[in-house]
PDB file of C-alpha atoms in Angstrom:
ATOM      1  CA  MET A  20       3.422  14.769   5.498  1.00 95.00           C
ATOM      2  CA  LYS A  21       3.268  11.545   7.446  1.00 97.00           C
ATOM      3  CA  LEU A  22       4.638   8.328   5.577  1.00 97.00           C
ATOM      4  CA  ALA A  23       4.446   4.731   6.841  1.00 97.00           C
ATOM      5  CA  LEU A  24       6.584   1.792   5.367  1.00 97.00           C
ATOM      6  CA  ALA A  25       4.774  -1.388   6.310  1.00 97.00           C
ATOM      7  CA  THR A  26       7.946  -3.728   7.120  1.00 96.00           C
ATOM      8  CA  TRP A  27      10.114  -6.905   7.968  1.00 95.00           C
ATOM      9  CA  ASN A  28      13.843  -7.797   7.817  1.00 95.00           C
ATOM     10  CA  GLY A  29      14.315  -4.620   5.868  1.00 95.00           C
ATOM     11  CA  ARG A  30      12.069  -5.506   3.130  1.00 96.00           C
ATOM     12  CA  ILE A  31       8.067  -3.886   2.107  1.00 96.00           C
ATOM     13  CA  SER A  32       6.526  -6.441   4.811  1.00 96.00           C
ATOM     14  CA  PRO A  33       4.757  -8.663   1.587  1.00 95.00           C
ATOM     15  CA  LEU A  34       0.680  -8.743   3.592  1.00 95.00           C
ATOM     16  CA  PHE A  35       0.139  -5.711   5.289  1.00 96.00           C
ATOM     17  CA  ASP A  36      -2.365  -8.185   7.085  1.00 95.00           C
ATOM     18  CA  VAL A  37      -0.512  -9.666   8.887  1.00 95.00           C
ATOM     19  CA  ALA A  38       2.169  -6.440   9.461  1.00 95.00           C
ATOM     20  CA  ARG A  39       4.160  -6.659  12.712  1.00 96.00           C
ATOM     21  CA  GLN A  40       6.127  -3.084  12.018  1.00 97.00           C
ATOM     22  CA  VAL A  41       6.422   0.358  10.222  1.00 97.00           C
ATOM     23  CA  LEU A  42       8.742   2.272   9.493  1.00 97.00           C
ATOM     24  CA  MET A  43       7.252   6.175   9.948  1.00 98.00           C
ATOM     25  CA  LEU A  44       8.961   8.560   8.511  1.00 97.00           C
ATOM     26  CA  ASP A  45       7.584  12.650   8.668  1.00 96.00           C
ATOM     27  CA  ILE A  46       9.317  14.815   6.151  1.00 95.00           C
ATOM     28  CA  GLU A  47       9.238  18.007   5.310  1.00 94.00           C
ATOM     29  CA  GLY A  48      10.249  20.458   2.080  1.00 91.00           C
ATOM     30  CA  GLY A  49      11.492  17.178   0.696  1.00 90.00           C
ATOM     31  CA  ARG A  50      14.117  15.147   3.639  1.00 94.00           C
ATOM     32  CA  VAL A  51      13.323  13.053   6.107  1.00 95.00           C
ATOM     33  CA  VAL A  52      13.142  15.006   8.515  1.00 96.00           C
ATOM     34  CA  LYS A  53      12.513  11.963  11.313  1.00 97.00           C
ATOM     35  CA  ARG A  54      11.693   8.151  10.978  1.00 96.00           C
ATOM     36  CA  HIS A  55      11.110   5.666  14.315  1.00 96.00           C
ATOM     37  CA  ALA A  56       9.509   1.466  13.536  1.00 96.00           C
ATOM     38  CA  GLU A  57       6.223   0.989  15.151  1.00 96.00           C
ATOM     39  CA  SER A  58       4.736  -2.545  16.416  1.00 95.00           C
ATOM     40  CA  LEU A  59       1.525  -3.032  14.857  1.00 95.00           C
ATOM     41  CA  PRO A  60      -0.808  -5.727  16.293  1.00 94.00           C
ATOM     42  CA  GLY A  61      -0.872  -8.216  12.829  1.00 86.00           C
ATOM     43  CA  THR A  62      -4.005  -9.433  14.638  1.00 87.00           C
ATOM     44  CA  ASN A  63      -6.752  -7.972  12.718  1.00 89.00           C
ATOM     45  CA  SER A  64      -8.091  -5.954   9.875  1.00 90.00           C
ATOM     46  CA  ILE A  65      -9.877  -3.410  12.894  1.00 92.00           C
ATOM     47  CA  ALA A  66      -7.043  -4.369  14.883  1.00 92.00           C
ATOM     48  CA  GLN A  67      -4.285  -3.057  11.896  1.00 94.00           C
ATOM     49  CA  ALA A  68      -6.620   0.496  11.169  1.00 94.00           C
ATOM     50  CA  ASN A  69      -6.733   1.397  15.017  1.00 94.00           C
ATOM     51  CA  SER A  70      -2.793   1.163  15.322  1.00 95.00           C
ATOM     52  CA  ILE A  71      -2.131   2.576  11.732  1.00 95.00           C
ATOM     53  CA  MET A  72      -5.123   5.523  12.418  1.00 94.00           C
ATOM     54  CA  ALA A  73      -3.480   6.155  15.313  1.00 95.00           C
ATOM     55  CA  LEU A  74       0.289   7.147  14.621  1.00 96.00           C
ATOM     56  CA  GLY A  75      -2.175   9.318  11.744  1.00 95.00           C
ATOM     57  CA  PRO A  76       0.300   8.527   8.280  1.00 97.00           C
ATOM     58  CA  ASP A  77      -0.927  10.756   5.004  1.00 96.00           C
ATOM     59  CA  ALA A  78       0.646   8.019   3.054  1.00 96.00           C
ATOM     60  CA  LEU A  79       0.871   3.850   4.036  1.00 97.00           C
ATOM     61  CA  VAL A  80       3.321   1.812   1.493  1.00 97.00           C
ATOM     62  CA  CYS A  81       3.167  -2.429   1.592  1.00 96.00           C
ATOM     63  CA  GLY A  82       2.641  -5.089  -0.279  1.00 95.00           C
ATOM     64  CA  ALA A  83      -0.062  -6.875  -0.336  1.00 95.00           C
ATOM     65  CA  ILE A  84      -3.500  -5.659   1.406  1.00 95.00           C
ATOM     66  CA  SER A  85      -7.351  -7.666   1.820  1.00 95.00           C
ATOM     67  CA  LYS A  86      -9.615  -5.497   0.645  1.00 94.00           C
ATOM     68  CA  PRO A  87     -11.479  -4.448   3.840  1.00 94.00           C
ATOM     69  CA  LEU A  88      -8.648  -3.903   5.156  1.00 95.00           C
ATOM     70  CA  ALA A  89      -7.413  -1.569   2.390  1.00 95.00           C
ATOM     71  CA  GLY A  90     -11.091   0.018   2.377  1.00 93.00           C
ATOM     72  CA  LEU A  91     -10.871   0.815   6.671  1.00 94.00           C
ATOM     73  CA  LEU A  92      -8.464   2.972   5.849  1.00 95.00           C
ATOM     74  CA  ALA A  93      -9.921   4.788   2.366  1.00 94.00           C
ATOM     75  CA  ALA A  94     -12.198   5.667   5.432  1.00 94.00           C
ATOM     76  CA  MET A  95      -9.812   6.954   8.173  1.00 94.00           C
ATOM     77  CA  ARG A  96      -7.775   8.830   4.441  1.00 95.00           C
ATOM     78  CA  VAL A  97      -4.556   6.852   4.529  1.00 96.00           C
ATOM     79  CA  ARG A  98      -3.495   6.823   0.500  1.00 96.00           C
ATOM     80  CA  VAL A  99      -2.672   3.196   0.234  1.00 96.00           C
ATOM     81  CA  ILE A 100       0.258   2.508  -1.933  1.00 95.00           C
ATOM     82  CA  PRO A 101      -0.539  -1.521  -2.250  1.00 95.00           C
ATOM     83  CA  PHE A 102       1.505  -4.285  -4.288  1.00 96.00           C
ATOM     84  CA  THR A 103       4.600  -2.410  -3.827  1.00 95.00           C
ATOM     85  CA  ALA A 104       8.047  -4.691  -2.746  1.00 95.00           C
ATOM     86  CA  GLY A 105      12.105  -4.430  -2.254  1.00 95.00           C
ATOM     87  CA  ASN A 106      14.639  -2.921   0.104  1.00 95.00           C
ATOM     88  CA  VAL A 107      13.219  -0.465   2.422  1.00 96.00           C
ATOM     89  CA  GLU A 108      15.544   2.900   1.056  1.00 96.00           C
ATOM     90  CA  GLU A 109      15.497   1.252  -2.306  1.00 96.00           C
ATOM     91  CA  VAL A 110      11.482   2.057  -1.615  1.00 96.00           C
ATOM     92  CA  LEU A 111      12.250   5.369   0.138  1.00 96.00           C
ATOM     93  CA  ALA A 112      13.909   6.620  -2.339  1.00 94.00           C
ATOM     94  CA  ALA A 113      11.332   6.124  -4.856  1.00 94.00           C
ATOM     95  CA  TRP A 114       8.620   7.434  -3.476  1.00 94.00           C
ATOM     96  CA  MET A 115      11.085  11.038  -2.614  1.00 94.00           C
ATOM     97  CA  ALA A 116      11.337  10.887  -6.213  1.00 93.00           C
ATOM     98  CA  ARG A 117       8.130  10.857  -6.592  1.00 93.00           C
ATOM     99  CA  THR A 118       8.548   7.943  -9.304  1.00 92.00           C
ATOM    100  CA  LEU A 119       5.647   5.253  -7.169  1.00 90.00           C
ATOM    101  CA  PRO A 120       4.530   3.047  -8.340  1.00 89.00           C
ATOM    102  CA  ASN A 121       6.962   1.525  -9.818  1.00 88.00           C
ATOM    103  CA  PRO A 122       7.240  -1.760 -11.606  1.00 89.00           C
ATOM    104  CA  ALA A 123      10.145  -2.189 -10.649  1.00 90.00           C
ATOM    105  CA  LEU A 124       9.454  -2.572  -7.331  1.00 92.00           C
ATOM    106  CA  THR A 125       5.992  -3.804  -7.538  1.00 91.00           C
ATOM    107  CA  MET A 126       5.262  -7.306  -6.298  1.00 90.00           C
ATOM    108  CA  PRO A 127       6.281 -10.466  -8.647  1.00 84.00           C
ATOM    109  CA  GLY A 128       3.194 -11.620  -9.971  1.00 75.00           C
ATOM    110  CA  CYS A 129       0.687  -8.837  -9.832  1.00 61.00           C
ATOM    111  CA  CYS A 130      -0.261  -6.797 -12.822  1.00 55.00           C
ATOM    112  CA  ARG A 131       0.662  -3.536 -12.920  1.00 51.00           C
ATOM    113  CA  GLN A 132       4.383  -5.360 -13.547  1.00 45.00           C
ATOM    114  CA  ARG A 133       2.682  -5.008 -17.675  1.00 42.00           C
ATOM    115  CA  GLY A 134      -0.379  -3.358 -17.203  1.00 42.00           C
ATOM    116  CA  LEU A 135      -2.277  -6.510 -17.204  1.00 38.00           C
ATOM    117  CA  CYS A 136      -5.557  -6.157 -15.518  1.00 39.00           C
ATOM    118  CA  SER A 137      -7.488  -9.384 -14.032  1.00 40.00           C
ATOM    119  CA  GLY A 138     -10.786  -9.341 -16.188  1.00 35.00           C
ATOM    120  CA  ALA A 139     -13.638 -11.961 -16.540  1.00 35.00           C
ATOM    121  CA  GLY A 140     -12.089 -15.789 -15.542  1.00 35.00           C
ATOM    122  CA  ALA A 141      -9.175 -15.105 -14.450  1.00 37.00           C
ATOM    123  CA  GLY A 142      -7.541 -16.867 -12.196  1.00 40.00           C
ATOM    124  CA  ASP A 143      -8.064 -19.925 -15.695  1.00 38.00           C
ATOM    125  CA  GLY A 144      -6.077 -18.245 -17.681  1.00 41.00           C
ATOM    126  CA  ASN A 145      -7.481 -15.482 -18.693  1.00 39.00           C
ATOM    127  CA  ARG A 146      -6.155 -11.850 -18.983  1.00 41.00           C
ATOM    128  CA  ARG A 147      -6.998  -8.629 -20.441  1.00 39.00           C
ATOM    129  CA  ARG A 148      -4.852  -5.487 -21.254  1.00 40.00           C
ATOM    130  CA  CYS A 149      -5.698  -3.136 -18.363  1.00 42.00           C
ATOM    131  CA  HIS A 150      -8.387  -0.146 -20.099  1.00 38.00           C
ATOM    132  CA  GLU A 151      -7.172   2.404 -17.891  1.00 36.00           C
ATOM    133  CA  LYS A 152      -3.937   4.339 -18.806  1.00 37.00           C
ATOM    134  CA  ARG A 153      -3.492   4.946 -15.692  1.00 42.00           C
ATOM    135  CA  ARG A 154      -2.262   2.429 -12.731  1.00 43.00           C
ATOM    136  CA  CYS A 155      -4.324  -0.467 -12.587  1.00 43.00           C
ATOM    137  CA  HIS A 156      -5.502  -0.390  -8.938  1.00 43.00           C
ATOM    138  CA  GLU A 157      -5.265   3.369  -8.611  1.00 44.00           C
ATOM    139  CA  ASN A 158      -8.655   3.912  -5.650  1.00 42.00           C
ATOM    140  CA  ARG A 159      -9.740   0.477  -6.489  1.00 42.00           C
ATOM    141  CA  ASP A 160     -11.133   0.119  -2.706  1.00 44.00           C
ATOM    142  CA  THR A 161     -14.268   3.057  -2.080  1.00 44.00           C
ATOM    143  CA  VAL A 162     -16.209   3.608  -0.003  1.00 47.00           C
ATOM    144  CA  ASN A 163     -19.869   5.170  -0.459  1.00 46.00           C
ATOM    145  CA  ARG A 164     -21.348   7.914   0.969  1.00 48.00           C
ATOM    146  CA  GLN A 165     -23.448   5.659   3.230  1.00 50.00           C
ATOM    147  CA  GLY A 166     -19.620   4.180   4.333  1.00 50.00           C
ATOM    148  CA  ASN A 167     -19.941   0.914   2.573  1.00 50.00           C
ATOM    149  CA  ILE A 168     -16.720  -0.747   0.582  1.00 51.00           C
ATOM    150  CA  ARG A 169     -17.569  -1.092  -2.824  1.00 49.00           C
TER     151      ARG A 169
END
């Protein structure tokens, strides 16, 4: 399996849309067998998505990501684990232990830290408990049969 980690200064890049580098990892039998850094354009969603597509990861671990870019990656069958923060090696260890997403490695202020979702009136301080037991934002961006992002 191929894993891409969006990186910046040894940490997960806070915004994938403008990330300039990914750490590509080949994982076999629960071990990292190959790792190398690859450059990204960091200019627009289509260029980012095409660069990721060319690298061929099965999954991408990143910080924040826009809905359009997440939708493009979903259409390309890349599993996105968004809103991740922390040291690259800690995040990789969590991935290998199958504990991502992890509240300890979630971006500050992200609702997944406390199981909250933004609800009606979000932005004015109103929040509600997440109605789902699983991750708040899991599969939030989906592509319908016509290829449109929902």
